[in-house]
mmCIF file of C-alpha atoms and ligand atoms in Angstrom:
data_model
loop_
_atom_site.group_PDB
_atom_site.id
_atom_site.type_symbol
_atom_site.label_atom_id
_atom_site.label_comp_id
_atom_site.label_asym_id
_atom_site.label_seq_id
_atom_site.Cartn_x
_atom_site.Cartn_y
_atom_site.Cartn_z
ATOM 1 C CA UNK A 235 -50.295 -206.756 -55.796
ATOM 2 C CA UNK A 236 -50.626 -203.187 -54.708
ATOM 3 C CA UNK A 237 -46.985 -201.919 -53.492
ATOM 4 C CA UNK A 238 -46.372 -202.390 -49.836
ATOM 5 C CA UNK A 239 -44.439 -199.313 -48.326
ATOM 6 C CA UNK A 240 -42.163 -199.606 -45.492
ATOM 7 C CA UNK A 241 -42.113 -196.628 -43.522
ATOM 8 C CA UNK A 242 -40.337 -196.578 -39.500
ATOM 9 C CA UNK A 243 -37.614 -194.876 -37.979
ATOM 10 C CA UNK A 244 -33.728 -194.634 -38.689
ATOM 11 C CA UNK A 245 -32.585 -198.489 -37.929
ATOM 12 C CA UNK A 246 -36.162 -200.304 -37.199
ATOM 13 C CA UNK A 247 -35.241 -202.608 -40.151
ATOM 14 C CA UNK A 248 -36.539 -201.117 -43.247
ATOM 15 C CA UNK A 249 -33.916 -201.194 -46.040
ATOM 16 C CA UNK A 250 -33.139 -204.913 -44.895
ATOM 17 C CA UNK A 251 -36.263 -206.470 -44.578
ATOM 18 C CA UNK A 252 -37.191 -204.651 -47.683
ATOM 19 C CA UNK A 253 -34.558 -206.288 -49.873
ATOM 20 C CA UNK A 254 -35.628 -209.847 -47.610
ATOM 21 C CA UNK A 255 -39.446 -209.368 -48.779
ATOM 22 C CA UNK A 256 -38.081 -208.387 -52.465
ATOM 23 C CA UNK A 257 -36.238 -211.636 -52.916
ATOM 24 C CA UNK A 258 -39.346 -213.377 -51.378
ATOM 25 C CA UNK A 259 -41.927 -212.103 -53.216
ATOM 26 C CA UNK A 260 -40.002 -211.943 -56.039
ATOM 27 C CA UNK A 261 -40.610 -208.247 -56.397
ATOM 28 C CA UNK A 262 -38.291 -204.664 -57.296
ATOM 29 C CA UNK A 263 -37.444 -203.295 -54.308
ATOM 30 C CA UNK A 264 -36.915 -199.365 -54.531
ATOM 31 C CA UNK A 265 -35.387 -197.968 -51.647
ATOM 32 C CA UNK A 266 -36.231 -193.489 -51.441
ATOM 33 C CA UNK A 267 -32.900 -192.674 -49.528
ATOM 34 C CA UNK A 268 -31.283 -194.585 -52.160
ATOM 35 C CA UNK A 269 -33.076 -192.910 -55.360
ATOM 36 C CA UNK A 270 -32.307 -189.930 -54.598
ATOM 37 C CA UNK A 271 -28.395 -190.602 -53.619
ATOM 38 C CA UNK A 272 -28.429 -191.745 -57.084
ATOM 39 C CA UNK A 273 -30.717 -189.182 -58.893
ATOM 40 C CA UNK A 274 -28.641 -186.272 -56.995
ATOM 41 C CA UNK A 275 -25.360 -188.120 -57.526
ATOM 42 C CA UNK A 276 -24.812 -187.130 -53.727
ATOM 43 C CA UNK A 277 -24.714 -188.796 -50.095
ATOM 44 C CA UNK A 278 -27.842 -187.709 -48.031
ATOM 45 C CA UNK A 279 -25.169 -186.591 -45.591
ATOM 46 C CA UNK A 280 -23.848 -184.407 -48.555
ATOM 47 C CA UNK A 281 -27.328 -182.969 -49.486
ATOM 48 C CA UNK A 282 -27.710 -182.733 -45.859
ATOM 49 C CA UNK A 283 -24.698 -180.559 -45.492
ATOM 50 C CA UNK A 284 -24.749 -178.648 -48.771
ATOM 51 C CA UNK A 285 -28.245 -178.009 -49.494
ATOM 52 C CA UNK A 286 -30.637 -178.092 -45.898
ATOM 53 C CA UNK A 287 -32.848 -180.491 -44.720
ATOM 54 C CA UNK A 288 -35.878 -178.753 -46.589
ATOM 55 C CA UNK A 289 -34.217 -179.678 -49.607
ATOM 56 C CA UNK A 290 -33.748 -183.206 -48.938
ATOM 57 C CA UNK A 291 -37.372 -183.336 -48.181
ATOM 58 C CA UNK A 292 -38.276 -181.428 -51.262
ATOM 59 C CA UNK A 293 -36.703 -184.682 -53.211
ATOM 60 C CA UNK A 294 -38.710 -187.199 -51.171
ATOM 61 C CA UNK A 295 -42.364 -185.089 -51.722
ATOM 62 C CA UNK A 296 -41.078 -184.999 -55.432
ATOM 63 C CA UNK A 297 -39.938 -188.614 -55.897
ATOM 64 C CA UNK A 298 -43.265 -190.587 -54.236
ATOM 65 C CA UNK A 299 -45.729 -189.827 -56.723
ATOM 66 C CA UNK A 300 -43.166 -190.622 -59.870
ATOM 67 C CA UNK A 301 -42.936 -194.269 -58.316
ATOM 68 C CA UNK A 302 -44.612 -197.307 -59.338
ATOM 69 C CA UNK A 303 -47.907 -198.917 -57.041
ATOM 70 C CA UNK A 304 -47.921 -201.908 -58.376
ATOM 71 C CA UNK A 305 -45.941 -205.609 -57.638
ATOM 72 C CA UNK A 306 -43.302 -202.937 -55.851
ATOM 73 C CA UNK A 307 -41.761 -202.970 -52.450
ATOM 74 C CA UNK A 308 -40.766 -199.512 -51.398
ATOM 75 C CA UNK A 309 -38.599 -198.537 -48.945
ATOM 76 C CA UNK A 310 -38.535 -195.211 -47.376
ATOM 77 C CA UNK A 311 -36.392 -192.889 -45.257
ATOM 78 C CA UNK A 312 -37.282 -192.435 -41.809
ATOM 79 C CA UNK A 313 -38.408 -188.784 -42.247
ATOM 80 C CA UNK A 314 -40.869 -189.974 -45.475
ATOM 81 C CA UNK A 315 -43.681 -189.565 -42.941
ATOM 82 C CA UNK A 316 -43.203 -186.013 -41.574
ATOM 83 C CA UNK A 317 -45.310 -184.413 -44.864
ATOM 84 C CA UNK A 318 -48.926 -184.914 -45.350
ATOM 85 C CA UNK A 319 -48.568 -185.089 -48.410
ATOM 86 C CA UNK A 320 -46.429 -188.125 -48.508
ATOM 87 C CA UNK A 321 -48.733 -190.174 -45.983
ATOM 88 C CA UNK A 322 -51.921 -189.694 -48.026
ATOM 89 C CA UNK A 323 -49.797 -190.876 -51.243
ATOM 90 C CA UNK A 324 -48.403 -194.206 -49.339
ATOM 91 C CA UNK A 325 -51.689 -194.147 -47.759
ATOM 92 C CA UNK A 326 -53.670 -194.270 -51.202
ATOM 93 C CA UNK A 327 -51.380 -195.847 -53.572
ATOM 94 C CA UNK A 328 -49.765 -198.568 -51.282
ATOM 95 C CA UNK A 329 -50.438 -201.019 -48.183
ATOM 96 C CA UNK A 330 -48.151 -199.187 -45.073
ATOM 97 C CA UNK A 331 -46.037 -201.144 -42.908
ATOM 98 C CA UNK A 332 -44.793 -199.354 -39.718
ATOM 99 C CA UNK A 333 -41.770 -200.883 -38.542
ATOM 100 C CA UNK A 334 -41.349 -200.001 -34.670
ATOM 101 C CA UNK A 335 -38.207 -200.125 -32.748
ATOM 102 C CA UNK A 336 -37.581 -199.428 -28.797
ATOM 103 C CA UNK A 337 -35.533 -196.143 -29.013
ATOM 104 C CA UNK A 338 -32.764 -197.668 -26.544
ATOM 105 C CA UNK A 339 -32.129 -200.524 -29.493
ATOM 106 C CA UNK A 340 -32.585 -198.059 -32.752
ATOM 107 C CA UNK A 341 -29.253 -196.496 -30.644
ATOM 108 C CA UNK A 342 -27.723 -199.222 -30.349
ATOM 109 C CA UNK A 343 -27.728 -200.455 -33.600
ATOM 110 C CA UNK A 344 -26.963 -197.245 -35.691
ATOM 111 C CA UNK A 345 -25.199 -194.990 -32.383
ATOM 112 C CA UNK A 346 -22.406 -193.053 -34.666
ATOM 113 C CA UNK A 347 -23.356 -193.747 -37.993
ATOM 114 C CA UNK A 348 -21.815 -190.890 -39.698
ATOM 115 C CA UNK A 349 -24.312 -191.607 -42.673
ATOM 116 C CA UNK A 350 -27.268 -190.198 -41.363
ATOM 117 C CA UNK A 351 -27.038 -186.990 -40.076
ATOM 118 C CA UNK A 352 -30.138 -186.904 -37.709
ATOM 119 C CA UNK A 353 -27.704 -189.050 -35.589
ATOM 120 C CA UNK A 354 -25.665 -186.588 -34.494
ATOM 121 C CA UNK A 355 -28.665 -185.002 -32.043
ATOM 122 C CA UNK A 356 -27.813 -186.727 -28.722
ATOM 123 C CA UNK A 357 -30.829 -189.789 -27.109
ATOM 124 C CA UNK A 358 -33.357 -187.076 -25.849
ATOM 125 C CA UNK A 359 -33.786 -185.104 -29.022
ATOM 126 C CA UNK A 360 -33.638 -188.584 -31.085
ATOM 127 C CA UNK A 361 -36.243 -189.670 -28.587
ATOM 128 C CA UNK A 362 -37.988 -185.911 -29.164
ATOM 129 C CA UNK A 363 -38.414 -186.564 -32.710
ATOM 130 C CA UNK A 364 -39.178 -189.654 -32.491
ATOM 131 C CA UNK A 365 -42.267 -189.013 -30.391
ATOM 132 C CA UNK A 366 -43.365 -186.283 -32.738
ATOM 133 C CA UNK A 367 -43.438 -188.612 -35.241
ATOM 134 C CA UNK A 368 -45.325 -191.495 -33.838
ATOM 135 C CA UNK A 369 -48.618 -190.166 -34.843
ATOM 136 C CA UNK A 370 -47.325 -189.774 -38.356
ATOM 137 C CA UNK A 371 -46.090 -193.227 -38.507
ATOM 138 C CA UNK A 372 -49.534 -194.582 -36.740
ATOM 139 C CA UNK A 373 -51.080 -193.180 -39.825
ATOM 140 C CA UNK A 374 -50.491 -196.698 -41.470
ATOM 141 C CA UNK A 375 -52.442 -199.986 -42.876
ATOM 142 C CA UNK A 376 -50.381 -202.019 -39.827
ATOM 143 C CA UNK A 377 -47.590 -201.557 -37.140
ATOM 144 C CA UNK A 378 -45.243 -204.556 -36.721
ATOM 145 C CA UNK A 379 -43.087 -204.347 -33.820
ATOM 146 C CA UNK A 380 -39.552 -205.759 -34.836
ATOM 147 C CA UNK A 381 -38.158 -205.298 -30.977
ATOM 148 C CA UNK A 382 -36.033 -207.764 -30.226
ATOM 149 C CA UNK A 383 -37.099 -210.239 -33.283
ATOM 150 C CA UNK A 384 -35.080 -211.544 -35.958
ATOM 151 C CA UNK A 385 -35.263 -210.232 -39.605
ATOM 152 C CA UNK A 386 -37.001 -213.921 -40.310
ATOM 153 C CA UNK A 387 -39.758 -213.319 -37.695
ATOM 154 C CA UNK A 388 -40.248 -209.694 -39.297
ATOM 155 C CA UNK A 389 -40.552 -210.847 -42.725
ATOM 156 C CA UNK A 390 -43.395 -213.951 -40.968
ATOM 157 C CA UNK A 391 -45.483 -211.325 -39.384
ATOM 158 C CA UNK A 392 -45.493 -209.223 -42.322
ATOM 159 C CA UNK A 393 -46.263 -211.960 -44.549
ATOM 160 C CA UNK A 394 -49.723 -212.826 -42.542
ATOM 161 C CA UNK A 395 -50.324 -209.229 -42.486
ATOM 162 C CA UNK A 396 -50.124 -208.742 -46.284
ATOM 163 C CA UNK A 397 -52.177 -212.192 -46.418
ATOM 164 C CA UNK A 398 -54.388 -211.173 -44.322
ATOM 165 C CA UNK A 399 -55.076 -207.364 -45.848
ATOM 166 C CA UNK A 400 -54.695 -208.144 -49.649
ATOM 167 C CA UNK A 401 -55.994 -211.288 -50.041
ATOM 168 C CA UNK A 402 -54.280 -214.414 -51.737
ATOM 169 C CA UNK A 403 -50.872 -215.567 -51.972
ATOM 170 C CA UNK A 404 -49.609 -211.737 -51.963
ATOM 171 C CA UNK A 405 -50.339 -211.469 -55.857
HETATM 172 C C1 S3P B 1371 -33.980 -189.687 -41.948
HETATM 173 C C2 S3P B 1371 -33.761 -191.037 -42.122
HETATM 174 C C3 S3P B 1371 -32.792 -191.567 -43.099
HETATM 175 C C4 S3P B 1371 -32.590 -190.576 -44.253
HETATM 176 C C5 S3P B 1371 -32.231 -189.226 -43.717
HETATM 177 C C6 S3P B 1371 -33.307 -188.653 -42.792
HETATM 178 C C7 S3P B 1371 -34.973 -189.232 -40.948
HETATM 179 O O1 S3P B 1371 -33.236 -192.805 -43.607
HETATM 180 O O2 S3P B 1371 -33.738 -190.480 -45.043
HETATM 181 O O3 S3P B 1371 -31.013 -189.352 -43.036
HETATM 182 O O4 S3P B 1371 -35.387 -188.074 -41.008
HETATM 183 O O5 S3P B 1371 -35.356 -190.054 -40.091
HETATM 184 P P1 S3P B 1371 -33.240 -194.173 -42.756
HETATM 185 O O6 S3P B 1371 -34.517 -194.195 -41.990
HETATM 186 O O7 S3P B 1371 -33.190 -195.239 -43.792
HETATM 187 O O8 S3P B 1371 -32.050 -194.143 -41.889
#
């Protein structure tokens, strides 16, 4: 099965429904933020801090085309979609899922989470870059609006949209 890529902003589900369609599908999840925590042996607030944003971004336009596109799920951070160059790779080597998310509940579930450092804009420039972005995250295989739904009715919508797209039983 080709990898499915789930792109969306800061707290529209990703990392968790990634790890929930991993243990379904019985498939690696790999998780970008995470990767390059490791690879960097550094917090993203860290690299953040230390380094710039540009560099961070460097690391995610390096690490995409190293990963696998094959029986994969990948999880990415919420700024994945912000260079070309990593929407034509997902867009090529994967099937994109955009997870969307009402602003007013992405606040609400990650308002003052020290661990990503976006968060510290206040609600109109979250919402600012959040509307610049929409056309970038658009630029997918399928939106699933996770609004107000519970990870089990993310994971059921997905599911028929895989189906549907890739034919099969998701193999
Ligand atoms: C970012 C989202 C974060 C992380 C970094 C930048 C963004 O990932 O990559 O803090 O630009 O939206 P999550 O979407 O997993 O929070």
């Amino acid at each position: 099965m080709k990898a499915v890529i789930l792109t969306g902003f800061m707290g529209a589900g990703k990392t968790t429904v990634g790890k929930r369609l991993g243990e379904e599908w019985k498939l690696p999840v790999i998780d970008t933020d995470d990767y390059i925590e490791k690879k960097m042996g550094k917090k993203i607030s860290e690299i953040f801090e230390e380094d710039g944003e540009d560099t961070f971004r460097q690391y995610e336009r390096e690490l995409l085309p190293t990963l696998p596109i094959e029986n994969v799920v990948i999880t990415t951070g919420g700024g994945i979609v912000i260079q070309e160059e990593n929407r034509k790779w997902m867009n090529e080597n994967g099937f994109v899922v955009y997870l969307h998310c009402d602003l007013d509940q992405i606040i609400s579930r990650i308002e003052g989470d020290s661990s990503r450092p976006l968060m510290k804009n206040n609600k109109e420039q979250i919402e600012q870059i959040l509307t610049t972005r929409l056309p970038f995250y658009k630029d997918c295989n399928v939106t699933i609006d996770t609004t107000n739904k519970s990870i089990a009715q993310i994971i059921d919508e997905i599911n028929l949209e895989v189906k549907k797209s890739i034919g099969g039983d998701n193999k």
